[in-house]
């Protein structure tokens, strides 16, 4: 993909662009946000680093790329973790900036950012990318900070501290010092005070003066002054204000990776100032968003709705059951079903915001894209402000039993006390959920996890090595999601269900089971020492055949269930299991925390 890199001047944004190139993408432009007043070093912002902005302008010449810059007109207006377009908010400045980049360079399809641990920043970058139909690339997300710092130093990123605000960091002593020089000191501060080695907790900010991306020149800082913001005796806050610098041009242009930074960029090394006021325009409704009103009323179709109640939740399955009438197509069937569920939720005083998990069954996986188009006309982020539900999608022979082309099961909570993880950025952490569902939903100590394939997260491609390799990769992906909720497969899994769209031999099943057992066993010693994680009995393993699975990956799918819900769910699968199949997939649904 062609990528615009969000640059603050810090080491993280530069290393994130290096990772983009490592994974085969091409950096074609840079984008930066800076204060309205050039004399101001730092803004009171949760989003942007502005210390050292006086030097960032040189990045265009150092990298031979166009740099788009915009003054920050907005301020912090929308303080919730989730973000909704808000007039006057500083996030809208990023929208305006990237919108102009996309207008001038239409080939751009992705945005790189250096987010490591801040959900606040990641969610806002993803929101802007979603509105501009760009892909968010966050290759540093959830990576170990000690290892990241070592990687940056070993990959020759020369960055100096330009702000300090933590115990053990002294403005007069540490500002202007290189991260390589301070590495051991930063590691000691982590041991002593629990500091973030990469400064993700605001302990410090950095400014990159040279790195492999700087193919034309490096920056030499000739002079600076230290400005104390808070001369506290325990944790002084100070910033470095550059007073003089120059570029030192490189005699030879070193290559970096297989891809050049940009073979044919728009006016290489040029600076573009993005002007204009922030004007929130109403998003034009796409065709899928207007579909919901086009479906016939619920009373005009014969629907079958069944409910199963639990203490805090109830499940609801819905299908069109009329064997005498042929299906009118997936869009019509699924739209009518979702409209019926929507009506039933409202009648009971609920909405899609109460839905924790959705099982989507369709008769033909070739229509997966059409199913998603219909799905998002009902289930949107606007209707689910805490996050869209987690989801699984399986093909079943519905037409053979007169149930049309779709069947939907929803798990509904009687309250809204849920926590949703919906990471849409492509990263090295776990596969992204760019689609209309989330990685996991936590409710009443039960974590409902979406299905995981054996995908390599940074490339989103199926890993090589066959069934066992795919199972192991999918387990690694699921473990990454579980860790975000401070639980683990090894301590919390109750039941694994392996969905297969190809018959497995006995030897394959034994090999996969050994792989699962070894994966869990290797993680148990650590978990038993972790007081935050409780240990459960060995999970069960069950194989289920299905005609087809999403994206037609030759992989395995594993599910984990809350025991009570498993009985209902398994009765459904026993009823519709086909006798033969072709490919397979790994899919984990539930984890007990």
XYZ file of C-alpha atoms in Angstrom:
593
model
C 0.000 0.000 0.000
C 1.005 3.627 -0.498
C 1.274 5.228 2.927
C 1.304 8.695 4.463
C 3.327 8.747 7.658
C 2.066 10.750 10.625
C 5.251 12.289 12.044
C 5.614 14.100 15.338
C 9.404 14.136 15.242
C 9.551 11.347 17.816
C 11.391 8.040 17.485
C 8.131 6.011 17.470
C 6.602 7.590 14.370
C 9.882 7.162 12.480
C 10.305 3.523 13.494
C 6.660 2.829 12.589
C 7.413 4.018 9.032
C 10.467 1.771 8.935
C 8.242 -1.175 9.869
C 5.817 -0.224 7.075
C 8.632 -0.492 4.551
C 9.781 -3.772 6.119
C 6.310 -5.223 5.459
C 6.293 -4.143 1.837
C 4.496 -0.784 1.937
C 5.702 2.466 0.354
C 5.924 5.788 2.171
C 4.859 8.502 -0.284
C 4.215 11.489 1.996
C 4.554 12.840 5.527
C 1.941 14.636 7.634
C 2.517 16.751 10.736
C 0.417 18.903 13.065
C 1.991 21.873 14.846
C 0.917 24.714 17.179
C -0.672 27.916 15.900
C 2.196 29.914 17.429
C 5.716 28.975 16.301
C 7.166 30.136 19.622
C 5.083 27.602 21.564
C 6.906 24.340 22.228
C 4.146 22.226 23.726
C 0.367 22.183 23.637
C -1.916 20.728 26.309
C -2.848 17.799 24.085
C -3.471 14.101 24.653
C -3.091 13.507 20.908
C -0.051 15.302 19.548
C 3.621 15.741 20.400
C 4.654 19.240 19.403
C 7.963 19.701 21.253
C 10.643 20.062 18.587
C 8.166 21.017 15.846
C 10.623 23.689 14.674
C 12.862 20.911 13.323
C 10.235 18.587 11.813
C 10.039 20.817 8.740
C 13.484 19.462 7.759
C 12.152 15.903 7.469
C 10.889 16.629 3.957
C 14.415 17.321 2.714
C 16.035 14.591 4.824
C 13.691 11.931 3.438
C 13.007 13.398 -0.001
C 9.256 13.327 0.561
C 6.483 15.941 0.479
C 5.533 17.124 3.965
C 1.977 18.294 4.628
C 1.594 20.441 7.760
C -1.402 21.962 9.493
C -1.711 24.280 12.468
C -3.780 22.843 15.325
C -6.888 25.015 15.610
C -8.952 22.670 17.758
C -8.657 21.671 21.397
C -9.725 18.790 23.597
C -13.523 18.690 23.311
C -14.460 14.994 23.232
C -12.870 13.423 26.318
C -14.411 9.936 26.252
C -12.235 7.004 25.215
C -14.430 6.327 22.186
C -14.481 9.193 19.712
C -17.316 10.788 17.803
C -16.817 13.624 15.321
C -16.905 16.799 17.422
C -16.757 20.372 16.154
C -13.670 22.180 17.439
C -11.884 19.045 18.638
C -8.174 18.716 17.837
C -8.843 15.381 16.132
C -10.693 17.215 13.361
C -7.418 18.955 12.473
C -5.966 15.544 11.659
C -9.007 14.816 9.507
C -8.506 18.040 7.563
C -4.794 17.360 7.163
C -5.134 13.788 5.897
C -8.096 14.724 3.737
C -5.906 17.212 1.883
C -3.087 14.674 1.553
C -5.524 12.200 0.049
C -6.910 14.852 -2.316
C -3.459 15.737 -3.656
C -2.161 12.130 -3.698
C -5.210 9.932 -4.491
C -3.092 6.753 -4.579
C -2.620 6.858 -0.797
C -4.562 4.059 0.915
C -3.016 3.852 4.411
C -1.770 5.939 7.339
C 1.175 5.052 9.586
C 1.261 6.070 13.254
C 3.583 5.294 16.165
C 0.968 4.325 18.754
C 2.334 1.765 21.232
C -0.035 1.615 24.198
C -2.474 4.534 24.048
C -6.014 3.399 23.187
C -7.024 7.064 23.268
C -4.704 7.961 20.381
C -5.221 4.723 18.440
C -9.015 5.002 18.484
C -8.883 8.569 17.183
C -6.479 7.743 14.373
C -8.710 4.804 13.434
C -11.774 7.059 13.508
C -10.161 9.521 11.093
C -8.954 6.700 8.838
C -12.419 5.135 8.810
C -14.022 8.423 7.795
C -11.501 8.884 4.982
C -11.622 5.194 3.981
C -7.932 4.702 4.737
C -6.233 1.783 6.491
C -4.547 2.466 9.822
C -1.075 0.887 10.206
C 0.204 0.711 13.796
C 3.075 -1.754 13.738
C 4.327 -0.799 17.203
C 0.974 -1.452 18.901
C 1.187 -3.576 22.086
C 4.845 -4.432 21.525
C 7.206 -4.858 24.482
C 8.717 -1.416 25.061
C 12.104 -2.658 26.254
C 12.489 -4.705 23.091
C 11.197 -1.844 20.948
C 13.758 0.576 22.340
C 16.531 -1.951 21.690
C 15.286 -2.456 18.130
C 15.217 1.282 17.460
C 18.771 1.673 18.703
C 20.044 -1.363 16.773
C 18.286 -0.068 13.616
C 20.298 3.168 13.938
C 17.605 5.610 15.037
C 19.408 8.590 16.542
C 16.914 10.444 18.743
C 17.386 12.798 21.675
C 15.113 13.577 24.603
C 13.239 16.883 24.155
C 10.927 16.598 27.157
C 11.200 14.887 30.552
C 8.455 14.552 33.149
C 9.155 11.599 35.428
C 11.055 10.514 38.513
C 14.667 9.859 37.682
C 14.753 12.152 34.642
C 16.359 15.562 35.237
C 15.914 18.318 32.614
C 19.414 19.784 32.992
C 20.995 16.332 32.902
C 18.997 14.331 30.384
C 17.485 16.712 27.813
C 19.402 16.543 24.544
C 20.872 13.129 25.355
C 20.566 10.273 22.836
C 18.288 7.309 23.550
C 21.205 4.897 23.074
C 23.170 6.741 25.776
C 20.133 6.674 28.108
C 18.961 3.119 27.404
C 20.343 1.508 30.558
C 19.131 4.406 32.704
C 15.616 4.099 31.250
C 15.622 0.356 31.981
C 16.644 1.055 35.584
C 13.793 3.542 35.946
C 11.421 0.827 34.766
C 12.660 -1.483 37.526
C 12.578 1.233 40.184
C 9.358 3.077 39.386
C 7.545 1.068 36.690
C 8.276 3.720 34.080
C 7.518 3.132 30.409
C 10.836 2.553 28.647
C 9.570 4.160 25.436
C 7.927 7.046 27.297
C 4.353 5.925 26.581
C 3.194 7.171 29.974
C 4.415 10.707 29.250
C 7.757 10.136 30.988
C 9.634 11.703 28.098
C 9.400 12.737 24.444
C 12.069 12.377 21.805
C 13.176 13.999 18.554
C 14.728 11.970 15.718
C 17.819 13.587 14.204
C 18.851 10.690 11.970
C 17.649 7.237 10.917
C 17.746 4.980 7.825
C 14.720 6.880 6.462
C 16.861 10.037 6.237
C 18.500 9.115 2.939
C 19.534 12.656 1.963
C 20.694 14.333 5.157
C 20.860 14.146 8.937
C 19.910 16.921 11.354
C 22.580 18.473 13.568
C 21.330 20.321 16.627
C 23.674 23.294 17.096
C 22.037 24.936 20.062
C 19.119 24.687 22.452
C 17.882 25.985 25.751
C 16.189 24.133 28.571
C 12.791 25.503 29.580
C 11.516 24.406 32.990
C 7.743 24.011 33.173
C 7.675 22.591 36.686
C 10.858 22.685 38.772
C 9.624 19.929 41.096
C 12.265 18.393 43.371
C 10.990 14.857 42.690
C 9.927 14.923 39.037
C 10.845 18.132 37.248
C 9.155 18.868 33.936
C 11.270 20.489 31.288
C 11.475 20.796 27.511
C 14.266 21.383 25.042
C 13.749 24.465 22.845
C 15.900 24.320 19.672
C 17.685 27.582 18.916
C 19.888 26.522 16.001
C 20.336 23.495 13.730
C 21.584 22.594 10.256
C 21.444 19.693 7.819
C 24.492 17.565 7.161
C 24.088 16.039 3.721
C 25.045 12.423 3.125
C 27.565 11.628 0.421
C 25.997 8.285 -0.453
C 22.300 7.466 -0.423
C 21.922 4.170 1.465
C 19.156 1.805 0.490
C 16.615 0.796 3.093
C 14.683 -2.435 2.625
C 13.454 -3.752 -0.672
C 11.267 -0.691 -1.325
C 12.550 2.798 -1.900
C 10.812 5.424 0.209
C 9.100 6.840 -2.813
C 9.950 6.388 -6.465
C 7.706 9.086 -7.908
C 6.344 11.330 -5.214
C 4.578 14.646 -5.579
C 7.217 17.396 -5.537
C 9.849 15.603 -3.490
C 10.985 17.525 -0.425
C 8.262 20.155 -0.761
C 6.279 21.618 2.149
C 2.507 22.031 1.873
C 0.595 24.139 4.397
C -2.950 22.852 4.816
C -5.284 25.746 5.541
C -9.018 26.010 6.118
C -11.419 25.947 9.011
C -12.769 22.761 10.529
C -16.170 22.140 9.026
C -17.957 18.935 9.946
C -19.875 17.759 6.941
C -22.555 15.147 7.303
C -21.221 11.894 5.923
C -23.068 10.875 2.771
C -24.970 7.692 3.447
C -23.544 4.781 1.564
C -25.860 2.363 -0.138
C -25.548 -0.194 2.657
C -26.547 2.355 5.319
C -29.826 3.058 3.546
C -30.726 -0.595 3.070
C -32.367 -0.983 6.484
C -35.369 1.120 5.488
C -35.867 -0.800 2.236
C -36.736 -4.163 3.744
C -40.319 -5.238 4.117
C -41.925 -4.971 7.526
C -41.512 -7.897 9.882
C -45.192 -8.773 9.643
C -44.839 -9.455 5.912
C -42.445 -12.403 6.321
C -42.744 -15.629 8.251
C -40.034 -15.511 10.870
C -39.193 -17.907 13.679
C -37.673 -16.368 16.810
C -36.553 -18.503 19.753
C -35.091 -17.349 23.065
C -32.982 -18.980 25.745
C -32.557 -17.034 28.987
C -29.622 -16.945 31.387
C -28.980 -14.962 34.572
C -27.641 -11.823 32.927
C -28.160 -12.560 29.263
C -30.545 -14.141 26.814
C -29.946 -15.593 23.381
C -32.201 -15.071 20.430
C -32.102 -17.024 17.172
C -33.981 -15.800 14.127
C -34.615 -17.306 10.693
C -37.159 -17.351 7.875
C -38.880 -20.708 8.092
C -41.101 -21.478 5.116
C -40.011 -24.607 3.201
C -42.797 -24.110 0.656
C -41.422 -20.753 -0.554
C -38.030 -20.344 -2.279
C -35.552 -17.866 -0.817
C -35.609 -14.373 -2.319
C -31.843 -14.025 -1.872
C -29.375 -13.429 0.947
C -29.850 -9.672 1.115
C -33.633 -9.988 1.430
C -33.476 -12.864 3.932
C -30.745 -11.386 6.144
C -32.254 -7.891 6.012
C -35.653 -9.200 7.112
C -34.049 -11.221 9.925
C -32.018 -8.295 11.235
C -35.063 -6.064 11.044
C -37.033 -8.633 13.054
C -34.290 -8.825 15.689
C -34.094 -5.037 15.809
C -37.846 -4.870 16.392
C -37.726 -7.574 19.061
C -34.874 -5.833 20.893
C -36.765 -2.529 20.942
C -39.944 -4.258 22.122
C -38.034 -5.634 25.117
C -36.420 -2.305 25.941
C -33.023 -3.127 24.405
C -31.008 -2.228 21.320
C -27.937 -3.343 19.418
C -25.879 -1.666 22.157
C -26.906 -4.567 24.443
C -25.750 -7.268 22.028
C -22.520 -8.974 23.110
C -22.011 -11.562 20.395
C -23.492 -12.530 17.042
C -23.378 -15.853 15.210
C -24.008 -15.221 11.536
C -24.813 -18.318 9.469
C -25.197 -18.015 5.707
C -26.012 -20.584 3.039
C -23.247 -19.559 0.633
C -19.870 -18.119 1.671
C -19.503 -16.666 -1.838
C -21.979 -14.031 -0.626
C -19.906 -13.075 2.428
C -19.320 -9.519 1.151
C -23.040 -9.065 0.467
C -23.810 -10.351 3.967
C -21.475 -7.730 5.467
C -23.056 -4.984 3.373
C -26.496 -5.894 4.691
C -25.174 -6.413 8.226
C -23.705 -2.905 8.542
C -26.984 -1.312 7.488
C -28.325 -2.369 10.911
C -25.328 -2.777 13.207
C -23.290 0.419 13.259
C -20.887 2.185 15.616
C -23.519 4.899 16.080
C -25.926 2.320 17.493
C -23.140 0.668 19.516
C -21.233 3.533 21.216
C -19.328 1.086 23.452
C -18.235 -0.947 20.430
C -19.810 -3.254 17.856
C -20.424 -6.877 18.970
C -17.924 -9.666 18.419
C -18.989 -12.085 15.680
C -18.464 -15.429 13.975
C -19.558 -16.337 10.448
C -20.072 -19.928 9.303
C -21.608 -21.451 6.183
C -24.362 -24.027 6.834
C -26.733 -25.879 4.434
C -29.725 -23.747 5.450
C -31.601 -24.073 2.171
C -31.670 -27.848 2.503
C -33.833 -27.548 5.607
C -36.006 -24.670 4.409
C -34.441 -21.874 6.452
C -33.650 -19.464 3.637
C -30.155 -18.114 3.071
C -29.364 -16.741 6.544
C -29.762 -17.479 10.231
C -28.684 -15.162 13.044
C -28.146 -15.806 16.751
C -27.513 -12.924 19.127
C -26.390 -12.943 22.739
C -28.004 -10.004 24.547
C -27.117 -8.573 27.961
C -29.745 -7.035 30.201
C -27.377 -4.144 30.949
C -24.648 -2.179 29.197
C -21.751 -3.030 31.522
C -19.521 -4.371 28.798
C -16.020 -3.617 27.580
C -15.291 -3.985 23.870
C -11.946 -4.332 22.096
C -12.126 -3.223 18.472
C -8.627 -2.669 17.080
C -8.939 -1.742 13.417
C -5.266 -0.954 12.844
C -3.021 -3.468 11.137
C -0.243 -4.248 13.600
C 2.131 -6.962 14.826
C -0.144 -7.577 17.835
C -3.110 -9.578 16.481
C -5.207 -9.599 13.286
C -7.136 -6.370 12.831
C -10.925 -6.192 12.698
C -11.380 -3.701 9.892
C -14.854 -5.153 9.366
C -18.055 -4.489 11.340
C -17.202 -6.587 14.408
C -14.813 -6.533 17.376
C -12.029 -8.845 18.550
C -13.656 -9.439 21.952
C -16.411 -8.312 24.311
C -16.112 -8.634 28.094
C -19.286 -8.929 30.202
C -19.667 -10.259 33.759
C -16.166 -11.810 33.666
C -16.917 -13.732 30.476
C -14.872 -12.756 27.420
C -16.613 -13.403 24.099
C -13.898 -13.624 21.450
C -14.390 -13.358 17.723
C -12.976 -16.115 15.558
C -9.262 -16.107 14.875
C -7.616 -17.474 11.757
C -3.995 -18.508 11.480
C -3.137 -15.097 10.051
C 0.192 -13.329 10.358
C -0.982 -10.020 11.932
C 1.350 -7.534 10.165
C 0.670 -8.950 6.696
C -2.868 -10.326 7.297
C -1.847 -13.379 5.245
C -2.347 -17.000 6.184
C 0.815 -18.447 7.715
C 2.569 -21.259 5.902
C 3.191 -24.721 7.304
C -0.185 -26.396 7.118
C -2.848 -27.162 9.701
C -0.713 -27.344 12.830
C 1.138 -24.125 11.995
C -2.194 -22.372 11.432
C -3.542 -23.653 14.740
C -0.483 -22.394 16.588
C -0.658 -18.962 14.941
C -4.370 -18.664 15.692
C -3.702 -19.575 19.330
C -0.984 -16.921 19.495
C -3.456 -14.391 18.068
C -6.108 -15.373 20.600
C -3.638 -15.228 23.460
C -2.720 -11.666 22.440
C -6.394 -10.659 22.605
C -6.860 -12.457 25.946
C -3.829 -10.703 27.429
C -5.437 -7.351 26.651
C -8.088 -8.351 29.184
C -5.514 -9.758 31.656
C -6.542 -13.360 31.125
C -5.057 -16.307 29.240
C -6.086 -19.333 27.239
C -4.002 -21.509 29.538
C -5.859 -20.397 32.657
C -9.324 -19.602 31.337
C -10.344 -21.739 28.361
C -13.263 -24.118 28.940
C -13.857 -25.665 25.529
C -12.136 -25.536 22.156
C -14.291 -26.187 19.093
C -12.315 -26.645 15.896
C -14.409 -25.736 12.861
C -13.208 -27.602 9.802
C -14.250 -27.354 6.193
C -12.017 -30.311 5.330
C -12.093 -33.756 6.927
C -9.121 -34.242 9.216
C -7.323 -37.553 9.468
C -6.833 -39.177 12.853
C -3.125 -38.338 12.752
C -3.917 -34.658 12.028
C -6.358 -34.507 14.934
C -3.768 -36.030 17.263
C -1.101 -33.612 16.024
C -3.414 -30.615 16.472
C -4.440 -31.782 19.936
C -0.774 -32.130 20.916
C -0.134 -28.637 19.574
C -2.992 -27.247 21.671
C -1.857 -29.087 24.788
C 1.757 -27.977 24.367
C 0.687 -24.381 23.765
C -1.325 -24.311 26.989
C 1.257 -26.240 29.019
C 4.067 -23.877 28.072
C 2.108 -20.917 29.433
C 0.808 -22.430 32.670
C 3.925 -22.000 34.839
C 3.846 -18.249 34.182
C 0.110 -18.037 34.737
C 0.267 -19.860 38.062
C 2.688 -17.221 39.311
C 0.386 -14.436 38.161
C -2.115 -13.644 40.892
C -4.371 -11.845 38.424
C -4.984 -15.083 36.507
C -6.963 -18.011 37.885
C -6.424 -21.572 36.723
C -9.235 -23.697 35.300
C -9.379 -27.391 34.434
C -8.162 -28.715 31.095
C -10.411 -27.507 28.264
C -12.286 -29.955 26.040
C -11.580 -30.251 22.316
C -14.337 -30.769 19.744
C -14.258 -30.837 15.924
C -17.173 -29.538 13.854
C -17.445 -29.809 10.060
C -18.861 -26.910 8.053
C -19.193 -26.486 4.264
C -17.178 -23.265 4.179
C -15.709 -20.471 6.296
C -14.895 -16.766 5.735
C -12.344 -15.865 3.063
C -11.927 -19.534 2.122
C -8.733 -19.876 4.159
C -7.323 -23.382 4.509
C -7.135 -23.020 8.275
C -8.675 -24.208 11.540
C -11.187 -22.461 13.761
C -11.374 -22.897 17.521
C -14.178 -21.798 19.865
C -14.321 -21.572 23.628
C -17.664 -21.435 25.422
C -19.298 -20.601 28.672
C -20.649 -24.044 29.686
C -24.358 -23.151 29.739
C -24.241 -21.483 26.369
C -22.255 -24.339 24.846
C -25.179 -26.779 25.164
C -27.494 -24.539 23.169
C -24.824 -23.709 20.609
C -23.783 -27.318 20.107
C -27.366 -28.490 19.623
C -27.529 -26.114 16.675
C -24.361 -27.471 15.114
C -25.298 -31.085 15.653
C -28.495 -30.392 13.755
C -26.781 -28.941 10.700
C -23.361 -30.621 10.441
C -22.653 -31.676 6.825
C -20.977 -34.961 6.004
C -18.166 -33.631 3.845
C -16.120 -30.484 3.537
C -13.052 -28.972 1.912
C -11.127 -26.368 3.896
C -10.784 -25.552 7.589
C -10.315 -22.617 10.032
C -9.300 -21.810 13.673
C -11.934 -19.894 15.599
C -12.084 -18.983 19.324
C -15.311 -17.574 20.723
C -15.430 -17.622 24.506
C -12.962 -17.355 27.318
C -13.885 -17.418 30.972
C -11.860 -14.763 32.704
